[in-house]
PDB file of C-alpha atoms in Angstrom:
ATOM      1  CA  UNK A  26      37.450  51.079 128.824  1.00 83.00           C
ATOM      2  CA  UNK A  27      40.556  53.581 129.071  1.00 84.00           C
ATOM      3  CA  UNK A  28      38.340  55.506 131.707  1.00 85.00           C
ATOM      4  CA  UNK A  29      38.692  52.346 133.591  1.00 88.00           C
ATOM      5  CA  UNK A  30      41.764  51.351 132.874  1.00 89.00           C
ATOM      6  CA  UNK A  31      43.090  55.371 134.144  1.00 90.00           C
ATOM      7  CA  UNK A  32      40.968  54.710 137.349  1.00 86.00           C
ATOM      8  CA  UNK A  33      42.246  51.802 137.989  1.00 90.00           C
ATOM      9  CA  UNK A  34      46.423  53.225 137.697  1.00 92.00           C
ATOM     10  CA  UNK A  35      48.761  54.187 139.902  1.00 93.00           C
ATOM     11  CA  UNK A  36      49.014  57.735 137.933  1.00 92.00           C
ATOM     12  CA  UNK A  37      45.150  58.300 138.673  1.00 92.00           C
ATOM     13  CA  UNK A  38      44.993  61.329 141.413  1.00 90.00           C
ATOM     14  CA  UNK A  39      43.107  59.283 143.850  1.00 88.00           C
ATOM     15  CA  UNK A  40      45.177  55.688 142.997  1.00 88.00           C
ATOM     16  CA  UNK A  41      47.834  56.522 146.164  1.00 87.00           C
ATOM     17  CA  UNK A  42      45.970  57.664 149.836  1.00 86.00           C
ATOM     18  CA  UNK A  43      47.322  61.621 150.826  1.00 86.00           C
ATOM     19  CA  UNK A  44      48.255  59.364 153.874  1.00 85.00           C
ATOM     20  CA  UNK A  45      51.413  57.829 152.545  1.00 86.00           C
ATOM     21  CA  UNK A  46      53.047  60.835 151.292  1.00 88.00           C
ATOM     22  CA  UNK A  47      54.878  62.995 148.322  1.00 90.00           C
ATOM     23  CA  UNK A  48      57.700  60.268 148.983  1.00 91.00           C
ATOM     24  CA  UNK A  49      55.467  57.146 147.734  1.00 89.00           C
ATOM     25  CA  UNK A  50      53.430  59.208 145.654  1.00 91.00           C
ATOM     26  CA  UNK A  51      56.589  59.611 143.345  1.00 93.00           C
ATOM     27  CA  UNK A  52      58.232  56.396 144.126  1.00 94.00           C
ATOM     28  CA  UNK A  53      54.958  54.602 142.245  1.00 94.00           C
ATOM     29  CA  UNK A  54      54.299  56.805 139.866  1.00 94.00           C
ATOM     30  CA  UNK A  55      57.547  57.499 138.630  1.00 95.00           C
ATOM     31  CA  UNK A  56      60.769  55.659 140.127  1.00 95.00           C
ATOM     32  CA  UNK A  57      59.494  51.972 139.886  1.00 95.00           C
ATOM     33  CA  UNK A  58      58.079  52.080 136.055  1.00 96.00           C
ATOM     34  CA  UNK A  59      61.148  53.506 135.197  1.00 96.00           C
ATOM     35  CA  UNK A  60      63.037  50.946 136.822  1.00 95.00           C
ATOM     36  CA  UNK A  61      60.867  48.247 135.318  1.00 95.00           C
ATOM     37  CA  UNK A  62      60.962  50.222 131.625  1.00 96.00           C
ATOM     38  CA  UNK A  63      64.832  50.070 131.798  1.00 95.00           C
ATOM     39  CA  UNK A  64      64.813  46.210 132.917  1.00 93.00           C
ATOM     40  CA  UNK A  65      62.255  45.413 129.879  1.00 95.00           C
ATOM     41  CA  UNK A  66      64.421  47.861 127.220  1.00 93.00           C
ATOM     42  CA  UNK A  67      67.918  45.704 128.784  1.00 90.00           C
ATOM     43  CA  UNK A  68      65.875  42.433 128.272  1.00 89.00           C
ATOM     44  CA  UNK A  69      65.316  43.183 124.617  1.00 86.00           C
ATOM     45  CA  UNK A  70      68.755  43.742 124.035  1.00 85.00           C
ATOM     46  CA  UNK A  71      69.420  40.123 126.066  1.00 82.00           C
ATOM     47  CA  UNK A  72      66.989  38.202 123.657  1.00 82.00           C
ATOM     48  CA  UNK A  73      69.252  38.814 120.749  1.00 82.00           C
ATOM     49  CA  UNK A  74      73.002  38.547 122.493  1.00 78.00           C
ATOM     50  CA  UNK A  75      72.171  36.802 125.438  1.00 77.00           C
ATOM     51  CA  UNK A  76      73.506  37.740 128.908  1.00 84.00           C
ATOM     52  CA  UNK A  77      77.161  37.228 129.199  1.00 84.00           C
ATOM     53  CA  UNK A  78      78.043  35.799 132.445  1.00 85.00           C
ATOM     54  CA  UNK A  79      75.346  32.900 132.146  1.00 86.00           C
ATOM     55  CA  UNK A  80      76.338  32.183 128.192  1.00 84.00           C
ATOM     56  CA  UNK A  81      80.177  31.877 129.907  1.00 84.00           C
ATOM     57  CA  UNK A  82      79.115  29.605 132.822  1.00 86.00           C
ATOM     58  CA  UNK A  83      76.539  27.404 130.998  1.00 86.00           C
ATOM     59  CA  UNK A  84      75.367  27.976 127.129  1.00 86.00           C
ATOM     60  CA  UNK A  85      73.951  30.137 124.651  1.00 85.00           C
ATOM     61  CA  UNK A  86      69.783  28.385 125.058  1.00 86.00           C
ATOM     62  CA  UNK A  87      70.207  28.886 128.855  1.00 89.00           C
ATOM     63  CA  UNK A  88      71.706  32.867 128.324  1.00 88.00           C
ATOM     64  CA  UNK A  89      68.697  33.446 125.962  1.00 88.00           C
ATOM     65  CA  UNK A  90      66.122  31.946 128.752  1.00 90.00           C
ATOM     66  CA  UNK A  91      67.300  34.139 131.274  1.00 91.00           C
ATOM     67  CA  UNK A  92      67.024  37.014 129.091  1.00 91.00           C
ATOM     68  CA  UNK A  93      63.368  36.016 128.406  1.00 93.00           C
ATOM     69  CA  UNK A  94      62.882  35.412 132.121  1.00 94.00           C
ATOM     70  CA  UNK A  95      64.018  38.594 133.049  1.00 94.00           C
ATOM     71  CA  UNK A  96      61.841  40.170 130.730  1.00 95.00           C
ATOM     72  CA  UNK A  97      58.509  38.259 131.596  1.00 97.00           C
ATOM     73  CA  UNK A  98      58.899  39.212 135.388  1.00 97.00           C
ATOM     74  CA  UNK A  99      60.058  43.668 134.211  1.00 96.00           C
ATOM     75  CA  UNK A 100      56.643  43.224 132.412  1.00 97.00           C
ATOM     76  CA  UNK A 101      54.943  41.711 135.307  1.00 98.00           C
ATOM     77  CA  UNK A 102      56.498  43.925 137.616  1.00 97.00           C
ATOM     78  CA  UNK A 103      55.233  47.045 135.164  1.00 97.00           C
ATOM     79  CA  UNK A 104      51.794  45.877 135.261  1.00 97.00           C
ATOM     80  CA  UNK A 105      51.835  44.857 138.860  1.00 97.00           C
ATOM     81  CA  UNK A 106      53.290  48.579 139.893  1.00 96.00           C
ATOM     82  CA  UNK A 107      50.758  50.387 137.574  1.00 96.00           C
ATOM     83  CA  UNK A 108      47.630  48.686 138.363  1.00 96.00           C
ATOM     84  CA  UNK A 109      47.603  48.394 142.289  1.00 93.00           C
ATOM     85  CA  UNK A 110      45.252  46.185 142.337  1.00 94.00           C
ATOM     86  CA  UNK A 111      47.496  43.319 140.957  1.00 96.00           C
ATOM     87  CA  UNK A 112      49.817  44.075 143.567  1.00 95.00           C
ATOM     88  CA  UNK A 113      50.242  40.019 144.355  1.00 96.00           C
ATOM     89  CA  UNK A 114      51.988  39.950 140.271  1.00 98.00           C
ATOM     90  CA  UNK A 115      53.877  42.448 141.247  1.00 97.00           C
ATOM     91  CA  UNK A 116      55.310  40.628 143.967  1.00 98.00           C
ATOM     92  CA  UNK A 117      55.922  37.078 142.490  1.00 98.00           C
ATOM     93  CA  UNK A 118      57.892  38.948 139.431  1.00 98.00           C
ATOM     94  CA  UNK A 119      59.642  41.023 141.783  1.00 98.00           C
ATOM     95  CA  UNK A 120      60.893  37.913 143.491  1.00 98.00           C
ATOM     96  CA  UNK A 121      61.101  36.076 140.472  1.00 98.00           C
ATOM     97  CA  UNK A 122      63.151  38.666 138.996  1.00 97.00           C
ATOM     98  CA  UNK A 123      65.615  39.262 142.048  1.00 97.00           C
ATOM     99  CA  UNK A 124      66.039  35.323 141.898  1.00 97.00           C
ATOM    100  CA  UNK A 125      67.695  36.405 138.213  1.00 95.00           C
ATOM    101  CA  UNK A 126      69.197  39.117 139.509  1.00 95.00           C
ATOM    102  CA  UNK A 127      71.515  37.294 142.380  1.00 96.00           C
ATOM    103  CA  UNK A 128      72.184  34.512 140.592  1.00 94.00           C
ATOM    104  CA  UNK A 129      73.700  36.603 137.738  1.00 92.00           C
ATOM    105  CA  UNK A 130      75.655  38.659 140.326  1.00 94.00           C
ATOM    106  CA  UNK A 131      76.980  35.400 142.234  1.00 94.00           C
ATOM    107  CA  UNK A 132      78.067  34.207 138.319  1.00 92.00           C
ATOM    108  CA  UNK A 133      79.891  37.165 137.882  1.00 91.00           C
ATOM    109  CA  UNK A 134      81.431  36.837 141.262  1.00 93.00           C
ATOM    110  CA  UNK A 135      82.397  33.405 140.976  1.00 91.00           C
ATOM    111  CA  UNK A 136      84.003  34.331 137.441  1.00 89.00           C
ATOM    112  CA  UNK A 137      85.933  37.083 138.947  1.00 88.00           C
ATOM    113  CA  UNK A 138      86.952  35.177 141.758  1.00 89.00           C
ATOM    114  CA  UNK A 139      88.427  32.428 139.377  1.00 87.00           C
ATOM    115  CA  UNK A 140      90.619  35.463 137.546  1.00 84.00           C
ATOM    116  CA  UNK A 141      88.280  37.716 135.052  1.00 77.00           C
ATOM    117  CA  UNK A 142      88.421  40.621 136.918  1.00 82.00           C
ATOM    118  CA  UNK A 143      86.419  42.738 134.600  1.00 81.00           C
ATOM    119  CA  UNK A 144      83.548  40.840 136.187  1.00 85.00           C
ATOM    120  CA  UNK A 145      83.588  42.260 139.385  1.00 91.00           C
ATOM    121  CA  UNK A 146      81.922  45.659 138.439  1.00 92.00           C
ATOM    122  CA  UNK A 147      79.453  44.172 136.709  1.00 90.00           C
ATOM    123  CA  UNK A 148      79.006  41.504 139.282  1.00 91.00           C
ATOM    124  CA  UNK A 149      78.393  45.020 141.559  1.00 93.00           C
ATOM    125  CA  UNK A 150      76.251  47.051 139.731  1.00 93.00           C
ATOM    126  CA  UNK A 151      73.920  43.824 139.043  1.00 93.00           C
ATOM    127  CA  UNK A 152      73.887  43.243 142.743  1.00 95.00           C
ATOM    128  CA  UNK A 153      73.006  46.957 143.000  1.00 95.00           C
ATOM    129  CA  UNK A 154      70.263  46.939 140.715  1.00 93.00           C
ATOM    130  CA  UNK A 155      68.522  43.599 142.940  1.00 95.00           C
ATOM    131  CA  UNK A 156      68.132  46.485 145.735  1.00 95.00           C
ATOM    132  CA  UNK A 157      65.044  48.340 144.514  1.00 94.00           C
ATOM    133  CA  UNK A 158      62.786  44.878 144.045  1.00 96.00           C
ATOM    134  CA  UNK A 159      64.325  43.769 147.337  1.00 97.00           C
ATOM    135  CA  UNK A 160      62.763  47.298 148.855  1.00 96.00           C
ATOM    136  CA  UNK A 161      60.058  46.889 147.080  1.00 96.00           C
ATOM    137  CA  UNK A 162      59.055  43.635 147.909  1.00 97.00           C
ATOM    138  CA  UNK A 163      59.320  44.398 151.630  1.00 97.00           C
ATOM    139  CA  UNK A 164      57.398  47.572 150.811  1.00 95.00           C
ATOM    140  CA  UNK A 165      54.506  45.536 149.543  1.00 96.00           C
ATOM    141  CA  UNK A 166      54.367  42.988 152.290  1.00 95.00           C
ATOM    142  CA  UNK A 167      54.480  45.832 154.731  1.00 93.00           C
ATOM    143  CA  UNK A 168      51.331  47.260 152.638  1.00 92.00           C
ATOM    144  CA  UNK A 169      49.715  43.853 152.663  1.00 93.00           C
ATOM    145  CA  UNK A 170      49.520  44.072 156.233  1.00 94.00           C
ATOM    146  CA  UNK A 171      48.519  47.080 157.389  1.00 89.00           C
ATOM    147  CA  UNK A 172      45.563  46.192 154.046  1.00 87.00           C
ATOM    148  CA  UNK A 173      44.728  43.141 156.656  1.00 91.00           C
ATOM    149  CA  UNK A 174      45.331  44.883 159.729  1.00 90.00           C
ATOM    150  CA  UNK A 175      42.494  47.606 158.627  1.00 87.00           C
ATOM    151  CA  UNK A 176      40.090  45.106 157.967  1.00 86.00           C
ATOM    152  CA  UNK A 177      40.283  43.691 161.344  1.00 83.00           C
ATOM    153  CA  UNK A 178      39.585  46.619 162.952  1.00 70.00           C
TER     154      UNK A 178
END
């Protein structure tokens, strides 16, 4: 079973074709788990305190939620990224989990707008960290395609 489950990973040599490059090679192996490690650790630390900006605009059950969301789509987006083959989970948490993402940045906004101007970093770097599943998410479509386009041929 753990043969299987190694042949079936992104880190296995053969997982990513020579065709797409040291660039992607890294990118999957390395970049996007640790992206996805660092959303799960941050969701843990949500579950217990909530997430600020959404306990501020709405309450403490919907803060919590969030948290819980965010965490269910860095673990889908984990699993996605290091099995290929589940490439289509990878994609509905990475959308799922730049939904979360926004939002939180366009709560922060709207609080800093209103006159708590320590939001605006925050409001900035959680906008910044929505990038990389944005990329990615294009990335896979862009993969899903040439997948078809090869079949075709």
């Amino acid at each position: 079973m753990m043969r299987s489950l190694w042949l079936a990973s992104i880190w296995h040599p053969d997982a990513i074709p020579a065709s797409e490059g040291e660039y992607a090679r890294d990118v999957k192996r390395w970049v996007l788990p640790t992206i996805d490690l660092l959303l799960i650790l941050g969701s843990f630390f949500g579950m217990s305190g909530g997430m600020p900006t959404v306990l501020i605009v709405y309450n403490e059950c919907v803060s919590r939620t969030a948290a819980a969301l965010v965490l269910a789509f860095a673990v889908g987006c984990l699993v996605g990224v290091a099995f290929p083959r589940l490439w289509a989970l990878e994609f509905a948490a990475k959308c799922g989990l730049v939904f979360i993402l926004l939002t939180y940045a366009l709560l922060a906004t709207g609080l800093s707008a209103s006159g708590d101007q320590g939001r605006w970093f925050i409001s900035g770097a959680v906008a910044a960290a929505a990038v990389a599943p944005v990329w990615r998410i294009i990335w896979l479509g862009r993969e899903r395609r040439r997948r078809i386009a090869s079949k075709e041929e």
